[in-house]
């Protein structure tokens, strides 16, 4: 996959416009893209997904506009290729499930709770010709969703992490993790994951730069017997964490 002249994984706006000419409508007089506009962000990220990762992604009208580069870097922190993996909450794009299947050649199972997002994810999987088992979670995380006895090398997720509902940025199911710092969903996930991991298996969580949240999950993980490490990485102006817990 290409790395552009600045040495960073990305796509110049002028290259994105070649793929999606309608992006011209969102450029200012200096050729800069208006990233405050949702449609502009969607088109630009679709261009990145196509040009760099070879993926044809359609975004749901009310879904989070996930950025392909940050998701790819997250996966690179713990996938080596060929693993049997489970993604919890693949979202409307199924972007990380698709990357795991197509770029890392993993055997992928993914779950999604929202009915519309599930349908949209299924369409994205079909559009890209990927062999991914998609399961409607119906309110559970792992237990009661994945058949007992199934084992995975890696279970990963971009979990909800807000303490309370956000103001129009994410749906409540997407955003609210619960607990004092938004850690409750992640804590339940790592608890349930223990019965579904192979020996030496890993849980990986894609998290924001929120130290109280990360520390709360880390402390619970260590209490459960995981060895924990985090990888801090920057995409654009934002810092993100890959919190990796190994049995």
Coordinates of N, CA and C in Angstrom, one line a residue:
X1 N 0.9 -1.2 0.0 CA 0.0 0.0 0.0 C 0.9 1.2 0.0
X2 N 0.4 2.3 -0.6 CA 1.3 3.5 -0.8 C 1.6 4.3 0.4
X3 N 2.8 4.8 0.5 CA 3.1 5.8 1.5 C 3.5 7.0 0.7
X4 N 2.8 8.2 1.0 CA 3.0 9.4 0.2 C 4.4 10.1 0.6
X5 N 4.7 11.1 -0.2 CA 6.0 11.7 -0.1 C 6.4 12.2 1.2
X6 N 5.4 12.5 2.1 CA 5.8 13.0 3.4 C 6.2 11.9 4.4
X7 N 6.1 10.6 3.8 CA 6.5 9.5 4.6 C 5.4 9.0 5.6
X8 N 4.3 9.6 5.5 CA 3.2 9.2 6.4 C 2.1 8.6 5.6
X9 N 1.4 7.6 6.2 CA 0.3 7.0 5.6 C -0.9 8.0 5.5
X10 N -1.3 8.3 4.3 CA -2.3 9.3 4.1 C -2.6 9.5 2.6
X11 N -3.5 10.5 2.3 CA -3.9 10.8 1.0 C -4.0 12.3 0.8
X12 N -3.2 12.9 -0.1 CA -3.4 14.3 -0.4 C -4.8 14.6 -0.9
X13 N -5.3 15.8 -0.5 CA -6.6 16.1 -1.0 C -6.8 16.1 -2.5
X14 N -5.8 16.5 -3.2 CA -5.9 16.6 -4.7 C -6.0 15.2 -5.2
X15 N -5.4 14.2 -4.6 CA -5.6 12.8 -5.0 C -7.0 12.3 -4.7
X16 N -7.5 12.7 -3.5 CA -8.9 12.3 -3.1 C -9.9 12.9 -4.1
X17 N -9.7 14.1 -4.6 CA -10.6 14.7 -5.5 C -10.7 13.9 -6.8
X18 N -9.6 13.3 -7.2 CA -9.5 12.5 -8.5 C -10.5 11.3 -8.3
X19 N -10.6 10.8 -7.1 CA -11.5 9.6 -6.9 C -12.9 10.1 -6.7
X20 N -13.1 11.2 -6.0 CA -14.5 11.7 -5.7 C -14.5 13.2 -6.1
X21 N -14.8 13.5 -7.4 CA -14.8 14.9 -7.9 C -15.7 15.8 -7.1
X22 N -16.7 15.2 -6.5 CA -17.7 16.1 -5.8 C -17.0 16.7 -4.6
X23 N -15.8 16.3 -4.2 CA -15.1 16.9 -3.1 C -14.7 18.3 -3.4
X24 N -14.7 18.7 -4.7 CA -14.4 20.1 -5.1 C -15.3 21.1 -4.5
X25 N -16.6 20.6 -4.2 CA -17.6 21.5 -3.6 C -17.2 21.9 -2.2
X26 N -16.3 21.2 -1.6 CA -15.9 21.5 -0.2 C -14.5 22.1 0.0
X27 N -14.0 22.6 -1.1 CA -12.6 23.1 -1.0 C -12.7 24.7 -1.0
X28 N -11.8 25.3 -0.2 CA -11.8 26.7 -0.2 C -10.8 27.2 -1.3
X29 N -10.6 28.5 -1.4 CA -9.8 29.1 -2.4 C -8.4 28.6 -2.4
X30 N -7.9 28.1 -1.3 CA -6.5 27.6 -1.2 C -6.5 26.1 -1.4
X31 N -7.6 25.5 -1.7 CA -7.6 24.1 -2.0 C -7.7 23.2 -0.7
X32 N -8.1 23.8 0.4 CA -8.2 23.1 1.7 C -9.6 22.6 1.8
X33 N -9.7 21.4 2.4 CA -11.0 20.7 2.6 C -11.6 21.2 3.9
X34 N -12.9 21.4 3.8 CA -13.7 21.8 5.0 C -14.1 20.5 5.8
X35 N -13.2 20.2 6.8 CA -13.5 19.0 7.6 C -14.6 19.2 8.6
X36 N -15.1 20.4 8.7 CA -16.2 20.5 9.6 C -17.5 20.0 9.0
X37 N -17.5 19.8 7.7 CA -18.6 19.3 6.9 C -18.7 17.8 6.9
X38 N -19.7 17.2 7.4 CA -19.8 15.8 7.5 C -19.7 15.1 6.1
X39 N -20.3 15.6 5.1 CA -20.3 15.0 3.8 C -18.8 15.0 3.2
X40 N -18.1 16.1 3.5 CA -16.7 16.2 3.1 C -15.9 15.2 3.8
X41 N -16.1 15.0 5.0 CA -15.3 14.0 5.8 C -15.6 12.6 5.3
X42 N -16.9 12.3 5.0 CA -17.3 11.0 4.4 C -16.6 10.7 3.1
X43 N -16.6 11.7 2.2 CA -16.0 11.5 0.9 C -14.5 11.3 1.0
X44 N -13.9 12.1 1.8 CA -12.4 12.0 2.0 C -12.0 10.7 2.6
X45 N -12.7 10.2 3.6 CA -12.4 8.9 4.2 C -12.7 7.8 3.3
X46 N -13.7 7.9 2.4 CA -14.0 6.9 1.4 C -12.8 6.8 0.4
X47 N -12.3 8.0 0.1 CA -11.2 8.0 -0.8 C -9.9 7.4 -0.2
X48 N -9.7 7.6 1.1 CA -8.5 7.0 1.7 C -8.7 5.5 1.8
X49 N -9.9 5.1 2.1 CA -10.2 3.6 2.2 C -9.9 2.9 0.9
X50 N -10.3 3.6 -0.2 CA -10.2 3.0 -1.5 C -8.7 3.1 -2.0
X51 N -8.1 4.3 -1.9 CA -6.8 4.5 -2.5 C -5.7 3.7 -1.7
X52 N -5.8 3.7 -0.4 CA -4.7 3.2 0.4 C -4.9 1.7 0.8
X53 N -6.2 1.4 1.1 CA -6.5 0.1 1.6 C -7.3 -0.8 0.7
X54 N -7.7 -0.3 -0.5 CA -8.4 -1.1 -1.4 C -9.8 -1.5 -1.0
X55 N -10.4 -0.7 -0.2 CA -11.8 -1.0 0.4 C -12.8 0.0 -0.2
X56 N -14.0 -0.5 -0.5 CA -15.1 0.3 -0.9 C -16.1 0.4 0.3
X57 N -16.0 1.5 0.9 CA -16.8 1.7 2.1 C -17.9 2.7 1.9
X58 N -19.1 2.3 2.4 CA -20.3 3.2 2.4 C -20.6 3.6 3.9
X59 N -20.8 4.8 4.2 CA -21.1 5.3 5.5 C -22.6 5.4 5.7
X60 N -23.1 5.0 6.9 CA -24.5 5.2 7.2 C -24.8 6.6 7.5
X61 N -26.0 7.1 7.1 CA -26.3 8.6 7.3 C -26.1 9.1 8.7
X62 N -26.3 8.2 9.7 CA -26.2 8.7 11.1 C -25.1 8.0 11.9
X63 N -24.2 7.3 11.2 CA -23.1 6.7 11.8 C -21.9 7.5 12.0
X64 N -21.0 7.1 12.9 CA -19.7 7.8 13.1 C -18.9 7.7 11.9
X65 N -18.2 8.9 11.5 CA -17.4 8.9 10.3 C -16.0 8.4 10.8
X66 N -15.8 7.1 10.8 CA -14.5 6.5 11.2 C -13.4 6.7 10.2
X67 N -12.2 7.0 10.7 CA -11.1 7.3 9.9 C -10.3 6.0 9.6
X68 N -10.0 5.6 8.4 CA -9.4 4.4 8.0 C -7.9 4.3 8.6
X69 N -7.2 5.3 8.5 CA -5.8 5.3 8.9 C -5.6 4.9 10.4
X70 N -6.4 5.6 11.3 CA -6.3 5.3 12.7 C -6.7 3.8 13.0
X71 N -7.7 3.3 12.3 CA -8.1 1.9 12.5 C -7.0 0.9 12.1
X72 N -6.4 1.2 10.9 CA -5.3 0.4 10.5 C -4.1 0.4 11.4
X73 N -3.7 1.5 11.9 CA -2.6 1.6 12.8 C -2.9 0.8 14.1
X74 N -4.2 1.0 14.6 CA -4.6 0.2 15.8 C -4.4 -1.3 15.5
X75 N -4.9 -1.8 14.4 CA -4.8 -3.2 14.1 C -3.3 -3.7 14.0
X76 N -2.5 -2.8 13.5 CA -1.0 -3.1 13.3 C -0.4 -3.3 14.7
X77 N -0.9 -2.8 15.7 CA -0.3 -2.9 17.0 C -0.4 -4.3 17.6
X78 N -1.3 -5.1 17.1 CA -1.5 -6.5 17.7 C -1.7 -7.6 16.7
X79 N -2.0 -7.3 15.5 CA -2.2 -8.4 14.5 C -0.9 -8.7 13.8
X80 N -0.6 -10.0 13.6 CA 0.5 -10.3 12.8 C 0.2 -11.0 11.5
X81 N -1.1 -11.4 11.4 CA -1.6 -12.1 10.2 C -2.0 -13.5 10.4
X82 N -3.2 -13.8 9.9 CA -3.7 -15.2 9.9 C -4.4 -15.6 11.2
X83 N -4.6 -14.7 12.1 CA -5.2 -15.1 13.4 C -6.7 -15.3 13.2
X84 N -7.3 -16.1 14.2 CA -8.7 -16.2 14.3 C -9.2 -15.0 15.2
X85 N -10.0 -14.1 14.7 CA -10.3 -12.9 15.5 C -11.8 -12.7 15.6
X86 N -12.1 -12.0 16.7 CA -13.5 -11.6 17.0 C -13.5 -10.1 17.2
X87 N -14.3 -9.4 16.4 CA -14.5 -7.9 16.7 C -15.9 -7.7 17.3
X88 N -15.9 -7.0 18.5 CA -17.1 -6.7 19.2 C -17.6 -5.3 18.7
X89 N -18.7 -5.2 18.1 CA -19.2 -3.9 17.6 C -18.6 -3.4 16.4
X90 N -18.8 -4.0 15.3 CA -18.1 -3.6 14.0 C -18.6 -2.3 13.4
X91 N -19.8 -1.9 13.9 CA -20.3 -0.6 13.4 C -20.8 -0.7 12.0
X92 N -21.3 0.4 11.4 CA -21.9 0.4 10.1 C -21.0 0.2 9.0
X93 N -19.7 0.6 9.2 CA -18.7 0.4 8.1 C -18.1 -1.0 8.0
X94 N -18.1 -1.7 9.2 CA -17.3 -3.0 9.3 C -15.9 -2.8 8.8
X95 N -15.3 -1.6 9.0 CA -14.0 -1.2 8.5 C -12.9 -2.1 9.1
X96 N -12.9 -2.2 10.4 CA -11.8 -3.0 11.0 C -11.9 -4.5 10.7
X97 N -13.1 -5.0 10.6 CA -13.3 -6.4 10.3 C -12.8 -6.6 8.8
X98 N -13.1 -5.7 7.9 CA -12.7 -5.8 6.6 C -11.2 -5.7 6.5
X99 N -10.6 -4.8 7.2 CA -9.1 -4.7 7.2 C -8.5 -6.0 7.7
X100 N -9.0 -6.5 8.8 CA -8.5 -7.8 9.4 C -8.5 -8.9 8.4
X101 N -9.7 -9.0 7.7 CA -9.9 -10.1 6.7 C -9.0 -9.9 5.4
X102 N -9.1 -8.7 4.9 CA -8.5 -8.4 3.6 C -7.0 -8.1 3.6
X103 N -6.5 -7.4 4.7 CA -5.2 -6.9 4.7 C -4.3 -7.8 5.6
X104 N -4.9 -8.4 6.6 CA -4.1 -9.3 7.5 C -4.5 -10.8 7.4
X105 N -5.4 -11.1 6.5 CA -5.8 -12.5 6.1 C -6.2 -13.2 7.4
X106 N -7.0 -12.6 8.2 CA -7.5 -13.2 9.4 C -8.8 -13.9 9.1
X107 N -9.1 -14.9 10.0 CA -10.4 -15.5 10.0 C -11.3 -14.7 10.9
X108 N -12.3 -14.0 10.4 CA -12.9 -12.9 11.2 C -14.4 -13.2 11.5
X109 N -14.7 -13.1 12.7 CA -16.1 -13.0 13.2 C -16.3 -11.6 13.8
X110 N -17.5 -11.0 13.5 CA -17.8 -9.7 14.0 C -19.2 -9.6 14.5
X111 N -19.4 -8.8 15.4 CA -20.8 -8.6 16.0 C -21.2 -7.1 15.8
X112 N -22.6 -6.9 15.8 CA -23.1 -5.6 15.8 C -24.5 -5.6 16.4
X113 N -24.8 -4.6 17.3 CA -26.1 -4.6 18.0 C -27.2 -3.9 17.2
X114 N -26.8 -2.8 16.6 CA -27.8 -1.9 16.0 C -28.3 -2.5 14.7
X115 N -29.7 -2.6 14.5 CA -30.2 -3.3 13.3 C -29.8 -2.6 12.0
X116 N -29.9 -1.3 12.0 CA -29.6 -0.6 10.7 C -28.1 -0.7 10.4
X117 N -27.3 -0.6 11.5 CA -25.8 -0.7 11.3 C -25.4 -2.1 10.9
X118 N -26.1 -3.1 11.4 CA -25.9 -4.5 11.1 C -26.1 -4.7 9.6
X119 N -27.2 -4.2 9.1 CA -27.6 -4.3 7.7 C -26.5 -3.6 6.8
X120 N -26.1 -2.4 7.3 CA -25.1 -1.6 6.5 C -23.8 -2.3 6.5
X121 N -23.4 -2.8 7.6 CA -22.1 -3.6 7.7 C -22.1 -4.8 6.8
X122 N -23.2 -5.5 6.8 CA -23.4 -6.7 5.9 C -23.2 -6.3 4.5
X123 N -23.8 -5.1 4.1 CA -23.7 -4.7 2.7 C -22.2 -4.3 2.4
X124 N -21.5 -3.7 3.3 CA -20.1 -3.3 3.1 C -19.2 -4.6 3.0
X125 N -19.5 -5.6 3.8 CA -18.8 -6.9 3.7 C -19.0 -7.5 2.3
X126 N -20.3 -7.5 1.9 CA -20.6 -8.1 0.6 C -20.0 -7.3 -0.6
X127 N -20.0 -6.0 -0.5 CA -19.4 -5.1 -1.5 C -17.9 -5.3 -1.7
X128 N -17.2 -5.7 -0.6 CA -15.8 -6.0 -0.7 C -15.4 -7.4 -0.9
X129 N -16.4 -8.3 -1.0 CA -16.1 -9.7 -1.3 C -15.4 -10.4 -0.1
X130 N -15.6 -10.0 1.1 CA -14.9 -10.5 2.2 C -15.6 -11.7 2.9
X131 N -14.9 -12.6 3.4 CA -15.4 -13.8 4.1 C -15.4 -13.5 5.6
X132 N -16.5 -12.8 6.1 CA -16.6 -12.4 7.5 C -17.9 -13.0 8.0
X133 N -17.8 -13.6 9.2 CA -19.1 -14.1 9.8 C -19.6 -12.9 10.7
X134 N -20.8 -12.4 10.3 CA -21.4 -11.3 11.0 C -22.5 -11.8 11.8
X135 N -22.5 -11.4 13.1 CA -23.5 -11.9 14.1 C -24.2 -10.7 14.7
X136 N -25.6 -10.8 14.7 CA -26.4 -9.7 15.4 C -26.3 -10.0 16.9
X137 N -25.8 -9.1 17.7 CA -25.5 -9.4 19.1 C -26.8 -9.3 20.0
X138 N -27.8 -8.5 19.7 CA -29.0 -8.4 20.4 C -28.8 -8.1 21.9
X139 N -27.9 -7.2 22.2 CA -27.7 -6.7 23.6 C -26.6 -7.3 24.4
X140 N -26.1 -8.5 24.0 CA -24.9 -9.1 24.7 C -23.6 -8.6 24.2
X141 N -22.6 -8.9 24.9 CA -21.2 -8.6 24.4 C -20.6 -9.8 23.8
X142 N -20.2 -10.8 24.6 CA -19.7 -12.0 24.0 C -20.5 -13.2 24.5
X143 N -20.7 -13.3 25.8 CA -21.6 -14.4 26.4 C -23.0 -14.2 25.9
X144 N -23.6 -15.4 25.4 CA -24.9 -15.3 24.9 C -25.0 -14.9 23.4
X145 N -23.8 -14.5 22.9 CA -23.7 -14.0 21.5 C -22.9 -15.0 20.7
X146 N -21.7 -15.3 21.2 CA -20.8 -16.3 20.5 C -21.0 -17.6 21.2
X147 N -21.2 -18.7 20.4 CA -21.4 -20.0 21.0 C -20.3 -20.4 22.0
X148 N -20.7 -21.1 23.0 CA -19.7 -21.5 24.0 C -18.7 -22.5 23.4
X149 N -17.5 -22.4 23.8 CA -16.5 -23.3 23.3 C -15.7 -22.8 22.1
X150 N -16.2 -21.7 21.5 CA -15.4 -21.1 20.5 C -14.2 -20.3 21.1
X151 N -13.0 -20.4 20.4 CA -11.8 -19.8 20.9 C -11.2 -18.9 19.8
X152 N -10.6 -17.8 20.3 CA -10.0 -16.8 19.3 C -8.6 -16.5 19.8
X153 N -7.8 -16.1 18.8 CA -6.4 -15.6 19.1 C -6.5 -14.2 19.6
X154 N -7.4 -13.4 19.1 CA -7.6 -12.0 19.4 C -9.1 -11.6 19.4
X155 N -9.4 -10.9 20.5 CA -10.7 -10.2 20.5 C -10.5 -8.7 20.6
X156 N -11.0 -8.0 19.7 CA -10.8 -6.5 19.6 C -12.0 -5.7 19.5
X157 N -11.9 -4.5 19.9 CA -13.1 -3.6 19.8 C -12.7 -2.1 19.9
X158 N -13.5 -1.3 19.3 CA -13.5 0.2 19.6 C -14.7 0.4 20.5
X159 N -14.5 0.2 21.8 CA -15.7 0.2 22.7 C -16.2 1.6 23.0
X160 N -17.5 1.7 23.4 CA -18.0 3.0 23.9 C -17.3 3.4 25.1
X161 N -17.1 4.7 25.3 CA -16.2 5.1 26.4 C -16.7 6.4 27.1
X162 N -17.8 6.9 26.8 CA -18.3 8.1 27.5 C -19.1 7.7 28.7
X163 N -19.1 8.5 29.8 CA -19.8 8.3 31.0 C -21.3 8.5 30.8
X164 N -21.6 9.5 30.0 CA -23.0 9.9 29.8 C -23.2 10.2 28.3
X165 N -24.5 10.2 27.8 CA -24.7 10.5 26.4 C -24.0 11.7 25.9
X166 N -23.6 11.7 24.6 CA -22.9 12.8 24.0 C -24.0 13.6 23.3
X167 N -23.6 14.8 22.8 CA -24.5 15.7 22.2 C -24.4 15.6 20.7
X168 N -25.1 14.6 20.1 CA -25.2 14.5 18.7 C -24.0 13.9 18.0
X169 N -22.9 13.6 18.7 CA -21.7 13.1 18.0 C -21.9 11.6 17.7
X170 N -22.3 10.8 18.7 CA -22.5 9.4 18.6 C -23.9 9.1 19.1
X171 N -24.4 7.9 18.6 CA -25.7 7.4 19.2 C -25.3 6.9 20.6
X172 N -26.4 6.8 21.4 CA -26.1 6.4 22.8 C -25.4 5.0 22.9
X173 N -25.8 4.1 22.0 CA -25.2 2.8 22.0 C -23.8 2.8 21.6
X174 N -23.5 3.7 20.7 CA -22.1 3.9 20.2 C -21.2 4.5 21.3
X175 N -21.8 5.4 22.0 CA -20.9 6.3 22.8 C -20.8 5.9 24.3
X176 N -21.9 5.4 24.9 CA -21.9 5.4 26.4 C -21.4 4.0 26.9
X177 N -20.2 4.1 27.5 CA -19.6 2.9 28.1 C -20.1 2.6 29.5
X178 N -20.5 3.7 30.2 CA -20.9 3.5 31.6 C -19.8 3.5 32.5
X179 N -20.1 3.5 33.8 CA -19.0 3.6 34.8 C -18.6 5.0 35.1
X180 N -17.7 5.1 36.1 CA -17.2 6.4 36.5 C -16.5 7.2 35.4
X181 N -15.7 6.4 34.6 CA -14.9 7.0 33.5 C -15.3 6.5 32.1
X182 N -16.4 5.8 32.0 CA -16.8 5.2 30.7 C -16.2 3.8 30.5
X183 N -15.7 3.2 31.6 CA -15.0 2.0 31.5 C -15.8 0.7 31.6
X184 N -17.1 0.8 32.0 CA -17.9 -0.4 32.3 C -18.0 -1.4 31.2
X185 N -18.3 -0.9 30.0 CA -18.4 -1.8 28.9 C -17.1 -2.6 28.6
X186 N -16.0 -1.9 28.6 CA -14.7 -2.5 28.4 C -14.4 -3.5 29.5
X187 N -14.7 -3.2 30.7 CA -14.4 -4.1 31.8 C -15.2 -5.4 31.6
X188 N -16.5 -5.2 31.3 CA -17.3 -6.4 31.1 C -16.8 -7.2 29.9
X189 N -16.3 -6.6 28.9 CA -15.7 -7.3 27.7 C -14.5 -8.1 28.1
X190 N -13.6 -7.5 28.8 CA -12.4 -8.3 29.1 C -12.7 -9.4 30.1
X191 N -13.7 -9.2 30.9 CA -14.1 -10.3 31.8 C -14.7 -11.5 31.0
X192 N -15.6 -11.2 30.1 CA -16.2 -12.3 29.3 C -15.2 -12.9 28.3
X193 N -14.2 -12.1 27.8 CA -13.3 -12.6 26.8 C -12.4 -13.7 27.4
X194 N -12.2 -13.8 28.6 CA -11.3 -14.8 29.2 C -11.8 -16.2 28.8
X195 N -13.1 -16.5 28.7 CA -13.6 -17.8 28.4 C -13.5 -18.1 26.9
X196 N -13.1 -17.1 26.1 CA -13.2 -17.2 24.6 C -11.8 -17.1 24.0
X197 N -10.8 -16.9 24.8 CA -9.4 -16.7 24.2 C -8.7 -18.0 24.3
X198 N -7.8 -18.2 23.2 CA -6.9 -19.3 23.3 C -5.8 -19.0 24.3
X199 N -5.0 -20.0 24.8 CA -3.9 -19.7 25.6 C -3.0 -18.7 25.0
X200 N -2.6 -17.6 25.7 CA -1.8 -16.6 25.2 C -2.6 -15.6 24.3
X201 N -3.9 -15.7 24.3 CA -4.7 -14.9 23.4 C -4.7 -13.4 24.0
X202 N -5.2 -12.5 23.1 CA -5.2 -11.1 23.5 C -6.5 -10.4 23.3
X203 N -6.8 -9.4 24.1 CA -7.9 -8.5 23.9 C -7.2 -7.1 23.5
X204 N -7.7 -6.5 22.5 CA -7.2 -5.2 22.1 C -8.3 -4.2 22.1
X205 N -8.1 -3.0 22.7 CA -9.2 -2.0 22.8 C -8.6 -0.7 22.2
X206 N -9.4 -0.1 21.3 CA -9.1 1.2 20.6 C -9.7 2.3 21.5
X207 N -8.9 3.1 22.1 CA -9.3 4.0 23.1 C -8.8 5.4 22.9
X208 N -9.5 6.4 23.4 CA -9.1 7.8 23.3 C -8.0 8.1 24.3
X209 N -7.5 9.3 24.3 CA -6.5 9.8 25.2 C -7.1 10.3 26.5
X210 N -7.6 9.3 27.2 CA -8.3 9.6 28.5 C -7.7 8.7 29.6
X211 N -6.7 9.3 30.3 CA -5.9 8.5 31.3 C -6.8 7.8 32.3
X212 N -7.8 8.5 33.0 CA -8.6 7.8 34.0 C -9.3 6.6 33.4
X213 N -9.8 6.7 32.2 CA -10.5 5.5 31.5 C -9.5 4.4 31.3
X214 N -8.3 4.7 30.7 CA -7.3 3.7 30.5 C -6.8 3.0 31.7
X215 N -6.6 3.8 32.8 CA -6.1 3.3 34.0 C -7.1 2.4 34.7
X216 N -8.4 2.7 34.6 CA -9.5 1.9 35.2 C -9.6 0.5 34.5
X217 N -9.4 0.5 33.2 CA -9.4 -0.8 32.5 C -8.2 -1.6 32.7
X218 N -7.0 -0.9 32.8 CA -5.8 -1.5 33.0 C -5.8 -2.2 34.4
X219 N -6.2 -1.5 35.4 CA -6.3 -2.0 36.8 C -7.2 -3.3 36.9
X220 N -8.3 -3.2 36.2 CA -9.2 -4.4 36.2 C -8.6 -5.6 35.4
X221 N -7.9 -5.3 34.3 CA -7.2 -6.3 33.6 C -6.2 -7.0 34.4
X222 N -5.3 -6.2 35.1 CA -4.3 -6.8 35.9 C -4.9 -7.6 37.0
X223 N -6.0 -7.2 37.6 CA -6.7 -7.9 38.6 C -7.2 -9.2 38.1
X224 N -7.6 -9.3 36.9 CA -8.1 -10.5 36.3 C -7.0 -11.5 35.9
X225 N -5.7 -11.0 35.8 CA -4.6 -11.8 35.5 C -4.0 -11.6 34.1
X226 N -4.5 -10.6 33.4 CA -3.9 -10.2 32.1 C -2.6 -9.5 32.3
X227 N -1.7 -9.6 31.4 CA -0.5 -8.7 31.3 C -1.0 -7.6 30.4
X228 N -0.7 -6.3 30.7 CA -1.3 -5.2 30.0 C -0.2 -4.3 29.5
X229 N -0.3 -3.9 28.2 CA 0.5 -2.8 27.7 C -0.3 -1.9 26.8
X230 N 0.2 -0.7 26.7 CA -0.6 0.2 25.8 C 0.4 0.8 24.8
X231 N -0.1 1.1 23.6 CA 0.6 1.7 22.5 C -0.1 3.0 22.2
X232 N 0.6 4.1 22.4 CA 0.0 5.5 22.1 C 0.4 5.9 20.7
X233 N -0.5 6.3 19.9 CA -0.2 6.7 18.6 C -1.0 7.9 18.2
X234 N -0.4 8.6 17.2 CA -1.1 9.9 16.8 C -1.5 9.8 15.3
X235 N -2.7 10.2 15.1 CA -3.3 10.3 13.7 C -3.8 11.7 13.6
X236 N -3.2 12.5 12.7 CA -3.6 13.9 12.5 C -3.2 14.7 13.8
X237 N -4.2 15.3 14.4 CA -3.9 16.1 15.6 C -4.3 15.3 16.9
X238 N -4.8 14.1 16.7 CA -5.4 13.4 17.9 C -4.5 12.2 18.3
X239 N -4.4 12.0 19.6 CA -3.7 10.8 20.1 C -4.7 9.7 20.4
X240 N -4.3 8.5 20.2 CA -5.2 7.3 20.4 C -4.3 6.3 21.2
X241 N -5.0 5.3 21.8 CA -4.4 4.2 22.5 C -4.8 2.9 22.0
X242 N -3.9 2.0 21.9 CA -4.2 0.6 21.7 C -3.9 -0.1 23.0
X243 N -4.9 -0.5 23.8 CA -4.7 -1.1 25.1 C -4.8 -2.6 24.8
X244 N -3.7 -3.3 25.1 CA -3.5 -4.8 24.7 C -3.4 -5.6 26.0
X245 N -4.3 -6.5 26.2 CA -4.3 -7.4 27.4 C -4.1 -8.8 26.9
X246 N -3.1 -9.4 27.5 CA -2.7 -10.8 27.1 C -2.9 -11.7 28.3
X247 N -3.5 -12.9 28.0 CA -3.6 -13.9 29.0 C -2.3 -14.6 29.2

